CSV table of C-alpha atoms in Angstrom, one decimal:
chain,number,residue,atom,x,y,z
A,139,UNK,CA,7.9,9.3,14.2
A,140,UNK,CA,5.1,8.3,16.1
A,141,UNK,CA,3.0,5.3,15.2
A,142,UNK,CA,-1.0,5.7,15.5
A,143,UNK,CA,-3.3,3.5,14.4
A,144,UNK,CA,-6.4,5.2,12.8
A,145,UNK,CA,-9.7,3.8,12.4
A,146,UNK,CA,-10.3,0.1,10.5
A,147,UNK,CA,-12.8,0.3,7.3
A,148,UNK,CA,-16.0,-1.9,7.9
A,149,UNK,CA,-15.7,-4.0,4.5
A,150,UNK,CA,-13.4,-4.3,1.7
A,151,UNK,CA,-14.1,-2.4,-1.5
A,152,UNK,CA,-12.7,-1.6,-4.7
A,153,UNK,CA,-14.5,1.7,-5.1
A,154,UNK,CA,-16.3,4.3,-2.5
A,155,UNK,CA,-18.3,1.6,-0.8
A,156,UNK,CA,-18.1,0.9,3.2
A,157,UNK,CA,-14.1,0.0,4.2
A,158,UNK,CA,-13.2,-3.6,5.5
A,159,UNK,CA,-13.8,-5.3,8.8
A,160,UNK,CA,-10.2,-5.9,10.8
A,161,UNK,CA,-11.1,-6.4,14.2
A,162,UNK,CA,-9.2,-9.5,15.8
A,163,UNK,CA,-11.5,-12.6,14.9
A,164,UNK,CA,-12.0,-15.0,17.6
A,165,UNK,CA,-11.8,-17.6,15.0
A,166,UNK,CA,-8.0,-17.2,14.4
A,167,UNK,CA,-6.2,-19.9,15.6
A,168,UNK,CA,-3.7,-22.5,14.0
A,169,UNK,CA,-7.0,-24.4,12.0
A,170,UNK,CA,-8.3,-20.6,10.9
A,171,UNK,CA,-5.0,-20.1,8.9
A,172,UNK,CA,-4.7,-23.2,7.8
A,173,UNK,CA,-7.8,-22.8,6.1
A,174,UNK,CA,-6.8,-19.6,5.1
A,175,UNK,CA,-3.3,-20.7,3.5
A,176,UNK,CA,-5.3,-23.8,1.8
A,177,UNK,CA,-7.5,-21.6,0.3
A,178,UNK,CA,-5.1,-19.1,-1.0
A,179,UNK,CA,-3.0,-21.9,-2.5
A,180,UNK,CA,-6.4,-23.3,-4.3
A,181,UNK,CA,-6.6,-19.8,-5.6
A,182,UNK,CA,-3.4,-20.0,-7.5
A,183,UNK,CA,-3.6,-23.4,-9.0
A,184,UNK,CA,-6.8,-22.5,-10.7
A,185,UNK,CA,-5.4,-19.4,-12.1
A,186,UNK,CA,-1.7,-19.7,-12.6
A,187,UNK,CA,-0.4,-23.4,-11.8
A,188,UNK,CA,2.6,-22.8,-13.3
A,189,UNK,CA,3.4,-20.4,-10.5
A,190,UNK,CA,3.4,-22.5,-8.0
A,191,UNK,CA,5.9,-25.1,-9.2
A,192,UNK,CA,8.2,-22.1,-9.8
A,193,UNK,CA,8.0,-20.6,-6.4
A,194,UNK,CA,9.1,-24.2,-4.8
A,195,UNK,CA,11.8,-24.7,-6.7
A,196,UNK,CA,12.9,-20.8,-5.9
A,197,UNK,CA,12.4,-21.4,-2.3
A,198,UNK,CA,10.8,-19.3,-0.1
A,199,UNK,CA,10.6,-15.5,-0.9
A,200,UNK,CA,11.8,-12.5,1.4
A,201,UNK,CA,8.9,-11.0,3.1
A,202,UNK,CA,8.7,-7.1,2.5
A,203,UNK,CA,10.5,-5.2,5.3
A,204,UNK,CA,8.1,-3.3,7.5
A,205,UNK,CA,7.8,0.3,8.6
A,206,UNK,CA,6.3,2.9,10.5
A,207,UNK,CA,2.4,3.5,9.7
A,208,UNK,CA,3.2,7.3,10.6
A,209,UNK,CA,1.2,9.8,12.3
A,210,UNK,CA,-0.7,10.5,8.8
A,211,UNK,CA,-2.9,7.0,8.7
A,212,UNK,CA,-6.6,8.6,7.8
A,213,UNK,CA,-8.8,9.6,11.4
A,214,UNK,CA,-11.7,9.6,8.8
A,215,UNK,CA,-11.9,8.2,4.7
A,216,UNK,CA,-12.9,9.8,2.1
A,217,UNK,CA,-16.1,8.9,0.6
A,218,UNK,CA,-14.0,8.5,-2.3
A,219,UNK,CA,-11.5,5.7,-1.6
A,220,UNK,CA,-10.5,4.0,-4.9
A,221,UNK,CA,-8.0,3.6,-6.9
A,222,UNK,CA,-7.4,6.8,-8.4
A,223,UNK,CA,-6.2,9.6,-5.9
A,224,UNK,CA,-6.9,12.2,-8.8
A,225,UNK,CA,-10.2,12.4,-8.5
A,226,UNK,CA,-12.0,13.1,-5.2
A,227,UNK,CA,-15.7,12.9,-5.9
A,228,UNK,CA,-16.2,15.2,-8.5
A,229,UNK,CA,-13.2,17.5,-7.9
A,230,UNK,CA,-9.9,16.7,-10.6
A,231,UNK,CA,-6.2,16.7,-8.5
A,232,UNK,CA,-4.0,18.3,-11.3
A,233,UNK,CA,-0.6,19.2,-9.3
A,234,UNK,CA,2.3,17.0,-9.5
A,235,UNK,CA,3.5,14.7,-11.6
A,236,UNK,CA,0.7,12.0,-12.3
A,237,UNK,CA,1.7,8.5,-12.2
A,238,UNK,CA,1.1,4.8,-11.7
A,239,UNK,CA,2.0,2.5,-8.7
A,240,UNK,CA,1.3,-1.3,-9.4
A,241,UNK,CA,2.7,-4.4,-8.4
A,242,UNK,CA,1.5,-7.8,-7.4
A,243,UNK,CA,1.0,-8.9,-3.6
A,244,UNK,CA,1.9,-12.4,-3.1
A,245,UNK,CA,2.9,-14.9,0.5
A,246,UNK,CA,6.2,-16.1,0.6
A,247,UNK,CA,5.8,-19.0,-1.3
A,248,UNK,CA,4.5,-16.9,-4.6
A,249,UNK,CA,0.8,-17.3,-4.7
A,250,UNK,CA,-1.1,-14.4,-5.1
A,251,UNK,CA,-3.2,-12.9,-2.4
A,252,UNK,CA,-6.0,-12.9,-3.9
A,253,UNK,CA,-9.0,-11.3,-1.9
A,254,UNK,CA,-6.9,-9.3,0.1
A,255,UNK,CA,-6.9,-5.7,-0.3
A,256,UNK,CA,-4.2,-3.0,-0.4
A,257,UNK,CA,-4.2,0.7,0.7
A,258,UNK,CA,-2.2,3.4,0.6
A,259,UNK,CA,-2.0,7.6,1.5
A,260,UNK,CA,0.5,10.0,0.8
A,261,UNK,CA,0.7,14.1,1.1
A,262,UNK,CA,0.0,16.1,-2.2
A,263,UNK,CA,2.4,17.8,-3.9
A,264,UNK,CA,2.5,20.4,-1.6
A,265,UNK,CA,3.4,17.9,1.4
A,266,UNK,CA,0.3,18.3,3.0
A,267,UNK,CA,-1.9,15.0,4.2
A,268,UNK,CA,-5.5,14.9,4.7
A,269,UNK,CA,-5.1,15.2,8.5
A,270,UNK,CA,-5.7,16.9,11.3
A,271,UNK,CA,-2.2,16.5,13.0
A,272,UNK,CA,-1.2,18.1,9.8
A,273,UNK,CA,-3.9,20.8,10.0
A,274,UNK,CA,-5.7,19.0,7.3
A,275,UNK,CA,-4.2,21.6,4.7
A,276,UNK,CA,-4.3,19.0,2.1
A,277,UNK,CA,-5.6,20.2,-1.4
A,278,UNK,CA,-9.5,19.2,-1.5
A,279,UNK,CA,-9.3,17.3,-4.7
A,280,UNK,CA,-6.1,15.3,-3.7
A,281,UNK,CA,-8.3,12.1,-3.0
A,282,UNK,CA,-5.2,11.5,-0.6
A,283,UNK,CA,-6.0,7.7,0.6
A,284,UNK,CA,-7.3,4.4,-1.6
A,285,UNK,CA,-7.8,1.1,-1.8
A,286,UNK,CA,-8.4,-1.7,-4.5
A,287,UNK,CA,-9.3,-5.3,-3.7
A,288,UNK,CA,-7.0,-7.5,-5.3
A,289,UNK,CA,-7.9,-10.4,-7.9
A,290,UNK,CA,-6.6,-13.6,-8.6
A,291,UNK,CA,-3.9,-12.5,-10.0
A,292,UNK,CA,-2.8,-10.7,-6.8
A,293,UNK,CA,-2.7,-7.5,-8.9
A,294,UNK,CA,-3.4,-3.6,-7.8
A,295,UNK,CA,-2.9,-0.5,-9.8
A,296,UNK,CA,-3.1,2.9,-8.3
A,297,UNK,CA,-3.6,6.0,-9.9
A,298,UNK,CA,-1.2,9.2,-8.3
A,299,UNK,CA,1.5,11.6,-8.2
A,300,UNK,CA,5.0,10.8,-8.0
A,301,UNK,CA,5.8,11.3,-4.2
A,302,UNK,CA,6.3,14.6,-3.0
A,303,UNK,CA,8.9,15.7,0.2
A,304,UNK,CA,7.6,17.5,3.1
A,305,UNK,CA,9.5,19.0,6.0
A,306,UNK,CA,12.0,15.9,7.9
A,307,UNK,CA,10.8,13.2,5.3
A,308,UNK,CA,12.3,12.1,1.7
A,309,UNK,CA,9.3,11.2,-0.9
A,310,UNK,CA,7.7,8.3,-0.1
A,311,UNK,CA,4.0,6.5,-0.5
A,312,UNK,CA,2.5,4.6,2.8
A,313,UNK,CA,1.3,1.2,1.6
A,314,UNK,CA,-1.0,-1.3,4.2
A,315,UNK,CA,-1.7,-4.8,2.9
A,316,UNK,CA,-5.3,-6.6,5.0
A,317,UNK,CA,-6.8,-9.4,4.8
A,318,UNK,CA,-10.8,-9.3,5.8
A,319,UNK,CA,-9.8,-10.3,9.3
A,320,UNK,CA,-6.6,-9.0,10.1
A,321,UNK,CA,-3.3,-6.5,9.0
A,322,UNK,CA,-0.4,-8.2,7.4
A,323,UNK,CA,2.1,-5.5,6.2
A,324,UNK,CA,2.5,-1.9,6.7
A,325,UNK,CA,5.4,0.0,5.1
A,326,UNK,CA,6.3,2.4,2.8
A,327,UNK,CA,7.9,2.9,-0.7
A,328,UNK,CA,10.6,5.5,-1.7
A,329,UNK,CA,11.6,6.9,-4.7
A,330,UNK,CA,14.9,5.2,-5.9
A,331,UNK,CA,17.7,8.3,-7.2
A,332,UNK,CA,16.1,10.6,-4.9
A,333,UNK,CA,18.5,12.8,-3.4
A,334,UNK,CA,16.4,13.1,-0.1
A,335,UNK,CA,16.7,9.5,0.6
A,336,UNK,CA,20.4,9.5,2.0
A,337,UNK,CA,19.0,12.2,5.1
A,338,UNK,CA,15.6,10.5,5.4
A,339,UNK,CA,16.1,8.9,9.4
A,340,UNK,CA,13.6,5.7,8.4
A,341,UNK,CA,15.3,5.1,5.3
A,342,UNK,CA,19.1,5.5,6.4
A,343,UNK,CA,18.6,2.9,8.9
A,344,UNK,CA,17.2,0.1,6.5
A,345,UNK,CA,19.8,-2.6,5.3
A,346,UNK,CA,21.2,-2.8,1.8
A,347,UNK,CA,18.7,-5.2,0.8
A,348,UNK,CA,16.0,-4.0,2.3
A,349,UNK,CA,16.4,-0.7,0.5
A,350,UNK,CA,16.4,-2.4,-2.4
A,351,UNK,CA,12.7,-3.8,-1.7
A,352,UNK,CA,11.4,-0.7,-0.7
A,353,UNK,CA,13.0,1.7,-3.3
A,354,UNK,CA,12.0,1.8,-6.9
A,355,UNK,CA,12.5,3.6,-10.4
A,356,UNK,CA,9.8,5.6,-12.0
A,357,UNK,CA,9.7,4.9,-15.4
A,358,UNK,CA,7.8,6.0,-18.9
A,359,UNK,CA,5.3,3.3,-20.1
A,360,UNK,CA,2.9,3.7,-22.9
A,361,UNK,CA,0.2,5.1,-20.5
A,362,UNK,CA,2.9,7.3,-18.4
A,363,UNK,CA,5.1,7.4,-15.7
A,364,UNK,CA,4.9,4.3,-13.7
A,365,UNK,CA,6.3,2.2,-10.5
A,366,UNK,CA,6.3,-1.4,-10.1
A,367,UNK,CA,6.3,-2.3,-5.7
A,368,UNK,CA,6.0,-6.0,-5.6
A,369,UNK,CA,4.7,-7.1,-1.9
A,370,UNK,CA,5.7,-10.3,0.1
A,371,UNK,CA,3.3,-11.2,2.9
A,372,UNK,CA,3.2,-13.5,5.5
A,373,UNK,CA,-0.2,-14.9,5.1
């Protein structure tokens, strides 16, 4: 599958607001991240110093593996680009199964990410994305692409469908993880018990353990059906 990289937001935003700035800084060397991995650490004493103690003595955690971006990253964003794929402006996505996809984004040592944002784009339940490589068949109010700003907590929640098939690819859910100055993870999540998975060519060729970070259950909760995708970075 091709890889294409599509056009980079302006700012970061929780809700339909201008996208995020991720051209290269010039002011990224060694002392920028330093800065940067100071300031996330200061972060996550004020919030949860009892994390931190307990990532040391865990050791250093395995980033999550990366994969494709696709051919399907957006050419143009929806005005509506939160959290909730099932409403696009005023229009209400009610095909598919609806769902929720959280998890918590943290580095390798376990502090949270916080500022950072996450996005992610999928097809509808028809396998159609909001493309034009793909004809840009895609059901109008199938929002299609979001993105939520994380807290302190390194939390995000997305509102969706379960992951739908389309022709050559098992279910899966593209996820992109940005800090206001550059990228730090693209990959995707599948659907663990799928029965598409074992023929899917990106998925057959990830290791044992790396289809366990990138495959998860769907399971009832008290506000529905939901997926937990925790994210490792290397920030």
């Amino acid at each position: 599958m091709p890889t294409r990289t599509g056009p980079t937001p302006s700012s970061p935003r929780p809700c339909p607001s201008p996208g995020i700035d991720t051209r290269p800084s010039s002011d990224s060397g060694p002392t920028r991240r330093r800065l940067l991995r100071q300031g996330l650490w200061g972060s996550a004493l004020v919030v949860a110093p009892a994390l931190v103690p307990a990532a040391l003595a865990q050791g250093a955690l395995a980033p999550t593996p990366r994969q494709t971006e696709g051919p399907y990253y957006p050419v143009r964003f929806p005005s509506d680009s939160d959290g909730d794929l099932l409403r696009n402006g005023l229009m209400r996505y009610v095909d598919g199964q609806p769902v929720w996809v959280e998890g918590r984004v943290t580095d390798t040592q376990g502090v949270p990410l916080a500022g950072g944002t996450v996005e992610i784009w999928q097809c509808d339940a028809d396998g159609h994305y909001h493309h034009p490589g793909d004809g840009d068949k895609a059901a109008p109010a199938f929002q299609g692409f979001g993105r939520v700003v994380l807290g302190r907590d390194g939390r995000y929640r997305f509102r969706t469908i379960r992951p739908a098939p389309y022709t050559g690819r098992t279910p899966h859910i593209h996820f992109k993880v940005r800090l206001p100055d550059r990228e730090l993870l693209t990959t995707q999540m599948y659907v663990a018990g799928d029965p598409g998975n074992a023929n899917d060519f990106l998925w057959r060729r990830l290791s044992a353990a790396e289809r366990a970070a990138l495959t998860v259950p769907f399971s009832p909760s008290a506000d529905g059906m939901r997926a937990e995708f925790a994210l490792v970075v290397q920030a």
